[in-house]
mmCIF file of N, CA and C in Angstrom:
data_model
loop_
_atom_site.group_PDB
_atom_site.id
_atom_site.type_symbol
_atom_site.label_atom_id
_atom_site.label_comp_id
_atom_site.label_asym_id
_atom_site.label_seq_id
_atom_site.Cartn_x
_atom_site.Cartn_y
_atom_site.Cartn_z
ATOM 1 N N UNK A 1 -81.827 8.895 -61.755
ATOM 2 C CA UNK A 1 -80.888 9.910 -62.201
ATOM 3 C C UNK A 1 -81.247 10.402 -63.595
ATOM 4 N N UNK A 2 -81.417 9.635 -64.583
ATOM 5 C CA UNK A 2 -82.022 9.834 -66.353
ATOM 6 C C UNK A 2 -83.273 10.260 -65.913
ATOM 7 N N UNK A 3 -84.198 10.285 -65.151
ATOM 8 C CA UNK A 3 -84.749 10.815 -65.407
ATOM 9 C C UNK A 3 -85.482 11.871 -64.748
ATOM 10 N N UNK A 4 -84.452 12.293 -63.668
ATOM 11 C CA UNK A 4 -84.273 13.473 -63.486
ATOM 12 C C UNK A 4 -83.713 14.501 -63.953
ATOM 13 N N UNK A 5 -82.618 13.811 -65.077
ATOM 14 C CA UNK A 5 -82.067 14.685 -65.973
ATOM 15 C C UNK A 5 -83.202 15.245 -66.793
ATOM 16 N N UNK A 6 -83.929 14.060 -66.980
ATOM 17 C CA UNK A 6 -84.896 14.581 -68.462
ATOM 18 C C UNK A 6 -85.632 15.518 -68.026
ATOM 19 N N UNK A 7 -86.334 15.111 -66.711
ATOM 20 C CA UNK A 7 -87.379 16.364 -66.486
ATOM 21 C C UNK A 7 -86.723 17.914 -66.010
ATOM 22 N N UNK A 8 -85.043 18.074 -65.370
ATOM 23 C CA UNK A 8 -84.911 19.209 -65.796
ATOM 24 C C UNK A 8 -84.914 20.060 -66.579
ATOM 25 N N UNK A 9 -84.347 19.108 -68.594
ATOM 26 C CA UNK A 9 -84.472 19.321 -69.396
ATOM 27 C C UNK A 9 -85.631 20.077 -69.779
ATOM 28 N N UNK A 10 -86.740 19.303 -69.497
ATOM 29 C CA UNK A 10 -88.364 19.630 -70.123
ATOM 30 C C UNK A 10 -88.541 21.071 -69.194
ATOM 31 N N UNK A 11 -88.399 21.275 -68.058
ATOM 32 C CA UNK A 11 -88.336 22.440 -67.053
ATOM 33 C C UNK A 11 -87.526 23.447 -67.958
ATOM 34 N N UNK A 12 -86.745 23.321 -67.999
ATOM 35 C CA UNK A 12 -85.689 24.334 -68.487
ATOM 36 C C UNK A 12 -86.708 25.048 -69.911
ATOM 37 N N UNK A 13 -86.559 23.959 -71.075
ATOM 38 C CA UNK A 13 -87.127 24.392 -72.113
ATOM 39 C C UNK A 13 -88.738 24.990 -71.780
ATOM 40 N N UNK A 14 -89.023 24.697 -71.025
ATOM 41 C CA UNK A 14 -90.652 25.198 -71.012
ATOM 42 C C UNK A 14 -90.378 26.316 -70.327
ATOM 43 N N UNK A 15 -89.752 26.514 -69.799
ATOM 44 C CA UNK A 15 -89.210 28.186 -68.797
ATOM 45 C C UNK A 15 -89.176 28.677 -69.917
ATOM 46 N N UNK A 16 -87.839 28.161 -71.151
ATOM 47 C CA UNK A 16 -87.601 29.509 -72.245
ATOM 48 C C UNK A 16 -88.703 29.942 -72.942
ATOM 49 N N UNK A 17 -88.931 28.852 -73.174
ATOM 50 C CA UNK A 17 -90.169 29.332 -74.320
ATOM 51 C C UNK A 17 -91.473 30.123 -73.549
ATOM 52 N N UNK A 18 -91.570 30.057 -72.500
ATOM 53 C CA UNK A 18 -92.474 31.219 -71.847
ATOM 54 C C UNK A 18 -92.388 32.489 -72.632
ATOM 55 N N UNK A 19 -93.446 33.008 -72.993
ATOM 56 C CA UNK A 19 -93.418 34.826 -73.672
ATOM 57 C C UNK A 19 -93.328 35.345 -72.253
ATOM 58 N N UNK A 20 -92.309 36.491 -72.614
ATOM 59 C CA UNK A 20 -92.272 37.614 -71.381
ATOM 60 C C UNK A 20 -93.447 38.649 -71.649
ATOM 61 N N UNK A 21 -93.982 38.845 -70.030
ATOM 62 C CA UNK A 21 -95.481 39.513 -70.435
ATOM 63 C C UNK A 21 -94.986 41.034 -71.125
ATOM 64 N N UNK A 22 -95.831 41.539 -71.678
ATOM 65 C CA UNK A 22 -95.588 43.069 -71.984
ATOM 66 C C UNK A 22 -95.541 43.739 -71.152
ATOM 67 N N UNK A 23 -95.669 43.719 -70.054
ATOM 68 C CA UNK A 23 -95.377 44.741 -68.977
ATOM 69 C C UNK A 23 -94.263 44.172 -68.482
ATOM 70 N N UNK A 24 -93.577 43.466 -68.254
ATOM 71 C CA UNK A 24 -92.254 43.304 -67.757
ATOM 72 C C UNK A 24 -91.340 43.453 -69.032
ATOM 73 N N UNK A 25 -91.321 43.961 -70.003
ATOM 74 C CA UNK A 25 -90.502 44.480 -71.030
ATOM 75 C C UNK A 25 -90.351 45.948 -70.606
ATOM 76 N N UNK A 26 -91.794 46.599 -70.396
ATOM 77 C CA UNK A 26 -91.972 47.643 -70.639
ATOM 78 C C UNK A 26 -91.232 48.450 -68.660
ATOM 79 N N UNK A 27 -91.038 47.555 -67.654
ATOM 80 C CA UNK A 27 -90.618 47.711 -67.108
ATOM 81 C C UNK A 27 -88.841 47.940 -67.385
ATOM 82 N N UNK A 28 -88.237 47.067 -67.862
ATOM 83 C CA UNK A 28 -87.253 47.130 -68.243
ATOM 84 C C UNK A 28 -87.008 47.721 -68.779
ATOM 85 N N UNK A 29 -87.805 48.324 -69.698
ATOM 86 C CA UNK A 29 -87.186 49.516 -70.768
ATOM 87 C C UNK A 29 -87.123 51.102 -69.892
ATOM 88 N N UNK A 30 -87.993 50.762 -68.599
ATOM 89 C CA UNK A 30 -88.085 52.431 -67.968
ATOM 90 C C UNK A 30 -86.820 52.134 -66.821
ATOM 91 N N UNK A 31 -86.292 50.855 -66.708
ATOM 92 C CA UNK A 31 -85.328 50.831 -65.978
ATOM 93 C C UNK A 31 -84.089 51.144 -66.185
ATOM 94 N N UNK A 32 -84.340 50.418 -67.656
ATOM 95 C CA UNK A 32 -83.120 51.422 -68.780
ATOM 96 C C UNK A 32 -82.946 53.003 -68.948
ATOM 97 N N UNK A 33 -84.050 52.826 -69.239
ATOM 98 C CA UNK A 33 -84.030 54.949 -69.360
ATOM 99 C C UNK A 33 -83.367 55.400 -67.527
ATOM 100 N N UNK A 34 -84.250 55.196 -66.689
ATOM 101 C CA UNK A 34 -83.767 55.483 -65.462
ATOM 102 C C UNK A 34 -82.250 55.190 -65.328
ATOM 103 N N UNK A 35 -81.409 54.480 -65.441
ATOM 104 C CA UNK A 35 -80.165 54.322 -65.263
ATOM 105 C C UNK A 35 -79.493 55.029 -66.152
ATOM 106 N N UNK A 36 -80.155 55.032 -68.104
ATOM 107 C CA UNK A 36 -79.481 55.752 -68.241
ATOM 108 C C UNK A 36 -79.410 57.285 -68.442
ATOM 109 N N UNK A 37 -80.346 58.134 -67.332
ATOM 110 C CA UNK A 37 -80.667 59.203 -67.273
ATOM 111 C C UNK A 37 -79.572 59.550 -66.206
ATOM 112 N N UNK A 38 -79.862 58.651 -65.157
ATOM 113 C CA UNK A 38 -78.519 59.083 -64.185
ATOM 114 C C UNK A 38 -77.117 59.076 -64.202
ATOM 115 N N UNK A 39 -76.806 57.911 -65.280
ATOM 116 C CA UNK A 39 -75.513 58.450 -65.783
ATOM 117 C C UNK A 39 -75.249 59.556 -66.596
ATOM 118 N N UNK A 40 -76.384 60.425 -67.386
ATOM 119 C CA UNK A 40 -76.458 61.159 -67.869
ATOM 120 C C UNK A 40 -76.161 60.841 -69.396
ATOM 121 N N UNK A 41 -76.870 59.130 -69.649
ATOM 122 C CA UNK A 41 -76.555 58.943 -71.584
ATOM 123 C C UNK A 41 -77.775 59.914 -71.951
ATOM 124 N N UNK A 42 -78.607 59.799 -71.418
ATOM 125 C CA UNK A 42 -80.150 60.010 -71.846
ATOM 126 C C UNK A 42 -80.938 61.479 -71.059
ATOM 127 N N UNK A 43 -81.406 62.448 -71.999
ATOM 128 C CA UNK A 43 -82.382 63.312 -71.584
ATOM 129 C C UNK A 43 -83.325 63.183 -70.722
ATOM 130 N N UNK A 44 -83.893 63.740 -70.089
ATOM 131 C CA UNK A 44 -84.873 63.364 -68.741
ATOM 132 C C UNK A 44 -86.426 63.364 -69.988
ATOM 133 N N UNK A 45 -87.234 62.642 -70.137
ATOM 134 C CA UNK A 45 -88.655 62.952 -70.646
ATOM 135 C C UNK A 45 -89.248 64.218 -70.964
ATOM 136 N N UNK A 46 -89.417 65.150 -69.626
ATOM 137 C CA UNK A 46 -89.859 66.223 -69.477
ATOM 138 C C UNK A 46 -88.775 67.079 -70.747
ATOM 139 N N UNK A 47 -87.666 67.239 -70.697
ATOM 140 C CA UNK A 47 -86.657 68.208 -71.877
ATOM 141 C C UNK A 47 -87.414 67.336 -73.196
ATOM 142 N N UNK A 48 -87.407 66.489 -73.581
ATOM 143 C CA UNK A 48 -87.996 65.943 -74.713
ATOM 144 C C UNK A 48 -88.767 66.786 -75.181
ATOM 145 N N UNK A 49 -90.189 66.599 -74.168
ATOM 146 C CA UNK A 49 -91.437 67.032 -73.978
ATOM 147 C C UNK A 49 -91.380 68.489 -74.237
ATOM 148 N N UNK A 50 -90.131 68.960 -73.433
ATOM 149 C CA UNK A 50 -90.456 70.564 -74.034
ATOM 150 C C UNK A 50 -89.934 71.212 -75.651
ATOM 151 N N UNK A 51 -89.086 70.269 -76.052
ATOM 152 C CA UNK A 51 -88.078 70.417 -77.480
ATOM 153 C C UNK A 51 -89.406 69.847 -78.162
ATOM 154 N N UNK A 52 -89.942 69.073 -78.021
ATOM 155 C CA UNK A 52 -91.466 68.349 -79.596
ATOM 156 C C UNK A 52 -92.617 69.221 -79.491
ATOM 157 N N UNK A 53 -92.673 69.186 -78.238
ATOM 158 C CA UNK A 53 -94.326 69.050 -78.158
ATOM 159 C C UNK A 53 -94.395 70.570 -79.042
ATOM 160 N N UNK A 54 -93.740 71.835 -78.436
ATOM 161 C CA UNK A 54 -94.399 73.165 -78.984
ATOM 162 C C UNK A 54 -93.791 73.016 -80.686
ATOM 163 N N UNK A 55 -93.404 71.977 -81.158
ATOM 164 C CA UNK A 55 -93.434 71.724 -82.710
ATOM 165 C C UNK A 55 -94.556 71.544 -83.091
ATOM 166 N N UNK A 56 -95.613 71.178 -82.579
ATOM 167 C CA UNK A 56 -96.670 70.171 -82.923
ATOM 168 C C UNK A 56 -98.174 71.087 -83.239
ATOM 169 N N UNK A 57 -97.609 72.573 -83.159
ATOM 170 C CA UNK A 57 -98.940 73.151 -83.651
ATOM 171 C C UNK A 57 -99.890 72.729 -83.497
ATOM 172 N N UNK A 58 -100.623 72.567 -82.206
ATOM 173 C CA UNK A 58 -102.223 72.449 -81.892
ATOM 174 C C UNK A 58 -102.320 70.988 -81.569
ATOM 175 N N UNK A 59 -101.405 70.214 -82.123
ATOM 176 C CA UNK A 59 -101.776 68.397 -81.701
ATOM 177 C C UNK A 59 -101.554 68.177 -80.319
ATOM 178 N N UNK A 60 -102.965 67.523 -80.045
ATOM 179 C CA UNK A 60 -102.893 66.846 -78.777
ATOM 180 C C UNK A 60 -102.046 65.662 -78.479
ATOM 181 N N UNK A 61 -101.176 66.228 -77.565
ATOM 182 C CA UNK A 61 -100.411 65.485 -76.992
ATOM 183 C C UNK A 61 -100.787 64.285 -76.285
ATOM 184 N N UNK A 62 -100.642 62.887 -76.775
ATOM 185 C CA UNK A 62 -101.182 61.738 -75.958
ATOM 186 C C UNK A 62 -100.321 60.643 -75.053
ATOM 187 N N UNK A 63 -99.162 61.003 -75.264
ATOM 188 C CA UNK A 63 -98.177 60.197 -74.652
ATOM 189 C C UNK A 63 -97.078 59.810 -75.197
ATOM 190 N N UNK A 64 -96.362 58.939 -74.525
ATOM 191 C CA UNK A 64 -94.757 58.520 -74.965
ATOM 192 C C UNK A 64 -94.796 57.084 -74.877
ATOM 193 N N UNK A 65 -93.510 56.098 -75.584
ATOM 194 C CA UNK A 65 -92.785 55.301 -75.239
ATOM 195 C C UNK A 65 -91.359 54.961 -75.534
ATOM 196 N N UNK A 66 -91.257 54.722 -74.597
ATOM 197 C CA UNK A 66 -89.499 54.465 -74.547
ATOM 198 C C UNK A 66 -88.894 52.734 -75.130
ATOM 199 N N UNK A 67 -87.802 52.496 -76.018
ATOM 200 C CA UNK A 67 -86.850 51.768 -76.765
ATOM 201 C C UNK A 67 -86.102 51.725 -75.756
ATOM 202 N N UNK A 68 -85.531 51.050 -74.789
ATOM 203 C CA UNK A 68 -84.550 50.670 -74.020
ATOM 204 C C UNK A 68 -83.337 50.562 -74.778
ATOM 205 N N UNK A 69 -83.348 49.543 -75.776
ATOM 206 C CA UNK A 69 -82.709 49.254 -77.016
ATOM 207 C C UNK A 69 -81.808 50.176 -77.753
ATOM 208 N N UNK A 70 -82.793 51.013 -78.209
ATOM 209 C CA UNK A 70 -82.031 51.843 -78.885
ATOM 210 C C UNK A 70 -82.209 53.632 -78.690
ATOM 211 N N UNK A 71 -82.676 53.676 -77.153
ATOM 212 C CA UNK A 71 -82.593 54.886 -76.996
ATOM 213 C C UNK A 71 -83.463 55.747 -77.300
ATOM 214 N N UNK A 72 -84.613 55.642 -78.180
ATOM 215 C CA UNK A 72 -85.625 56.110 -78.610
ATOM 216 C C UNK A 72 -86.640 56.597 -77.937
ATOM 217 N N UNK A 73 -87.514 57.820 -77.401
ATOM 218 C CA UNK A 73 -88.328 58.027 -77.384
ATOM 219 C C UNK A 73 -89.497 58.348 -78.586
ATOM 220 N N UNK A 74 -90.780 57.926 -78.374
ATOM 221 C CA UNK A 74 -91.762 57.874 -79.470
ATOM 222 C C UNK A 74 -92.780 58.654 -78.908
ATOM 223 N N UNK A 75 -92.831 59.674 -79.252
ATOM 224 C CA UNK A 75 -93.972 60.575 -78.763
ATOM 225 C C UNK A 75 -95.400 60.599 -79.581
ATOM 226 N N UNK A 76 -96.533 60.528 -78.974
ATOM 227 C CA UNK A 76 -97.690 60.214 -79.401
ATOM 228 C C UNK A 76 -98.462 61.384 -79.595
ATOM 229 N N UNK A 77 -99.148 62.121 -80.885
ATOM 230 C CA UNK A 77 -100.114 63.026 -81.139
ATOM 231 C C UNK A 77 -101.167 62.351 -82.265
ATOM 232 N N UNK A 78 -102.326 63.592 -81.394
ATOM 233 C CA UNK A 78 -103.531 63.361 -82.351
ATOM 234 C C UNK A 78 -103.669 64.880 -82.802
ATOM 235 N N UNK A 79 -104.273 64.825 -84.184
ATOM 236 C CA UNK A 79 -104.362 66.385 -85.408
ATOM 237 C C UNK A 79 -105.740 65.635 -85.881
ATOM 238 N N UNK A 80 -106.617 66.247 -85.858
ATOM 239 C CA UNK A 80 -107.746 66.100 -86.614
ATOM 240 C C UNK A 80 -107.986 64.733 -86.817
ATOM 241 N N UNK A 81 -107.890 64.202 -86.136
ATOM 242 C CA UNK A 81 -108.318 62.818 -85.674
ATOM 243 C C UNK A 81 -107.315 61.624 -86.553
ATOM 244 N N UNK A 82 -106.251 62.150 -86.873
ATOM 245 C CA UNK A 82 -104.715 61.305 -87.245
ATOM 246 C C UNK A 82 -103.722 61.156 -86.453
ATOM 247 N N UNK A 83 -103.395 60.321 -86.247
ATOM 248 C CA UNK A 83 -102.033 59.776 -85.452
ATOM 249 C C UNK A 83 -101.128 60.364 -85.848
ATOM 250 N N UNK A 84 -100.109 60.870 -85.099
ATOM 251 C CA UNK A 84 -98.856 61.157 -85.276
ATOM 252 C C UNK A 84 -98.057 60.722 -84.572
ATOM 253 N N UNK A 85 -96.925 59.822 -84.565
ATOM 254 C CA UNK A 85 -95.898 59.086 -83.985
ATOM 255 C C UNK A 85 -94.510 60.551 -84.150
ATOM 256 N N UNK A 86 -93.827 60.574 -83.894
ATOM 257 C CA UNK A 86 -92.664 61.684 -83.336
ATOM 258 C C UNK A 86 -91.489 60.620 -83.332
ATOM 259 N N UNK A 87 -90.211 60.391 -83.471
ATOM 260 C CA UNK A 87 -89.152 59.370 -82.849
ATOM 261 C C UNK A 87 -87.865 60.377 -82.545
ATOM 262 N N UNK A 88 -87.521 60.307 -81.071
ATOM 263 C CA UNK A 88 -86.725 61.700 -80.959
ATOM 264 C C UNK A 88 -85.881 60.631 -80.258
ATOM 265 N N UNK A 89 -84.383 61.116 -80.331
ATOM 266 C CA UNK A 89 -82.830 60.376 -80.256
ATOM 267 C C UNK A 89 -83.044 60.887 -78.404
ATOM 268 N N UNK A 90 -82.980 60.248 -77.726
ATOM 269 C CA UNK A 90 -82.656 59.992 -76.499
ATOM 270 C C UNK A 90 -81.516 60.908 -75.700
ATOM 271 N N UNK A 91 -80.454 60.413 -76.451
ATOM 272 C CA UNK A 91 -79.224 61.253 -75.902
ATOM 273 C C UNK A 91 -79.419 62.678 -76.685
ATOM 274 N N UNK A 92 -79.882 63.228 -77.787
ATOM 275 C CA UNK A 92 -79.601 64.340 -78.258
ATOM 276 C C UNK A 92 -80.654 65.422 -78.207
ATOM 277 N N UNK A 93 -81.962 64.643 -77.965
ATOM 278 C CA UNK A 93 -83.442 65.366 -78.612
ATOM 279 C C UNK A 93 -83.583 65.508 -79.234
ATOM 280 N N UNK A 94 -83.208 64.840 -80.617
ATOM 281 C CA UNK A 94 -82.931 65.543 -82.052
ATOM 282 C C UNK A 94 -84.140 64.649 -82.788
ATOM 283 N N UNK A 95 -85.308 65.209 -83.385
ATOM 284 C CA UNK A 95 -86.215 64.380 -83.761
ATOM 285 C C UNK A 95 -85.720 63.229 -85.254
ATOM 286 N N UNK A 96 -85.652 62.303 -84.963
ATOM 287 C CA UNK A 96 -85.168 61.661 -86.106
ATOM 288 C C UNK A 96 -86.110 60.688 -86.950
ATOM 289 N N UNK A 97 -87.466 60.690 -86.611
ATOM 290 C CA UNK A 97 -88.089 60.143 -87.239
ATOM 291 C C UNK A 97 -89.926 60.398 -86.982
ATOM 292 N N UNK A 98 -90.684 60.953 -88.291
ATOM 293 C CA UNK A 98 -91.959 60.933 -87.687
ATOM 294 C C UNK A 98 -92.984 60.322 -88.710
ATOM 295 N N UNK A 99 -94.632 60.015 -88.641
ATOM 296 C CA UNK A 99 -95.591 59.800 -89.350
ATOM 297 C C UNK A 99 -96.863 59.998 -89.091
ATOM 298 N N UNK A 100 -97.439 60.338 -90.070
ATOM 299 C CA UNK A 100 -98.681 61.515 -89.818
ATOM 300 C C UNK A 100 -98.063 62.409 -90.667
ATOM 301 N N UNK A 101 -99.330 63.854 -90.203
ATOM 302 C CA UNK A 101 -99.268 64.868 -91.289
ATOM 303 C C UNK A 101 -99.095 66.214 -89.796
#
C-alpha cells in the first residue's frame, strides 16, 4: 500500500514537471482565438491583416502569432532586411504596440 502510494507520488510529480511541447501551446492558443472568434470577442486574422498590413509601406509581410492569453496578435515584417514585430489588440484591431523602423 506505502508503496504504492509513493510511486503514485513520483508519477504524478514527474507528469508535472514535464515541459509542454511548443506546439501544443501553440495549438491552444489557435483554439483560443477560434472560440474566441465565434463568440465574436476576437477579429477574424484576415480583418487584422487588412487594417496593418497596407500601414506597412512596402514591408514584406512574413507572418503572425497569436497570445491566447491576452488577445494579441503579433504581426511579422521585413524592411530592408529589419524585423518588424506589429502588436494589434485582438478584439479592436487597434495597433498597440510595435519594433523596428
Amino acid at each position: 500500500m506505502m508503496r504504492s502510494t509513493i510511486l503514485a507520488i513520483f508519477a504524478a510529480l514527474s507528469v508535472a514537471s514535464i515541459p509542454v511541447p511548443a506546439g501544443a501551446q501553440k495549438r491552444g492558443d489557435q483554439m483560443q482565438a477560434y472560440q474566441a472568434r465565434k463568440q465574436g470577442k476576437l477579429l477574424p486574422l484576415p480583418e487584422i491583416e487588412r487594417r496593418v498590413v497596407p500601414q506597412m509601406n512596402g514591408a514584406e509581410y512574413l507572418g503572425f502569432d497569436f497570445d491566447g492569453g491576452s488577445g494579441v496578435y503579433t504581426l511579422k515584417f521585413l524592411r530592408d532586411g529589419t524585423v518588424i514585430w506589429v502588436d494589434v489588440d485582438g478584439r479592436s484591431g487597434q495597433v498597440i504596440g510595435r519594433t523596428g523602423r
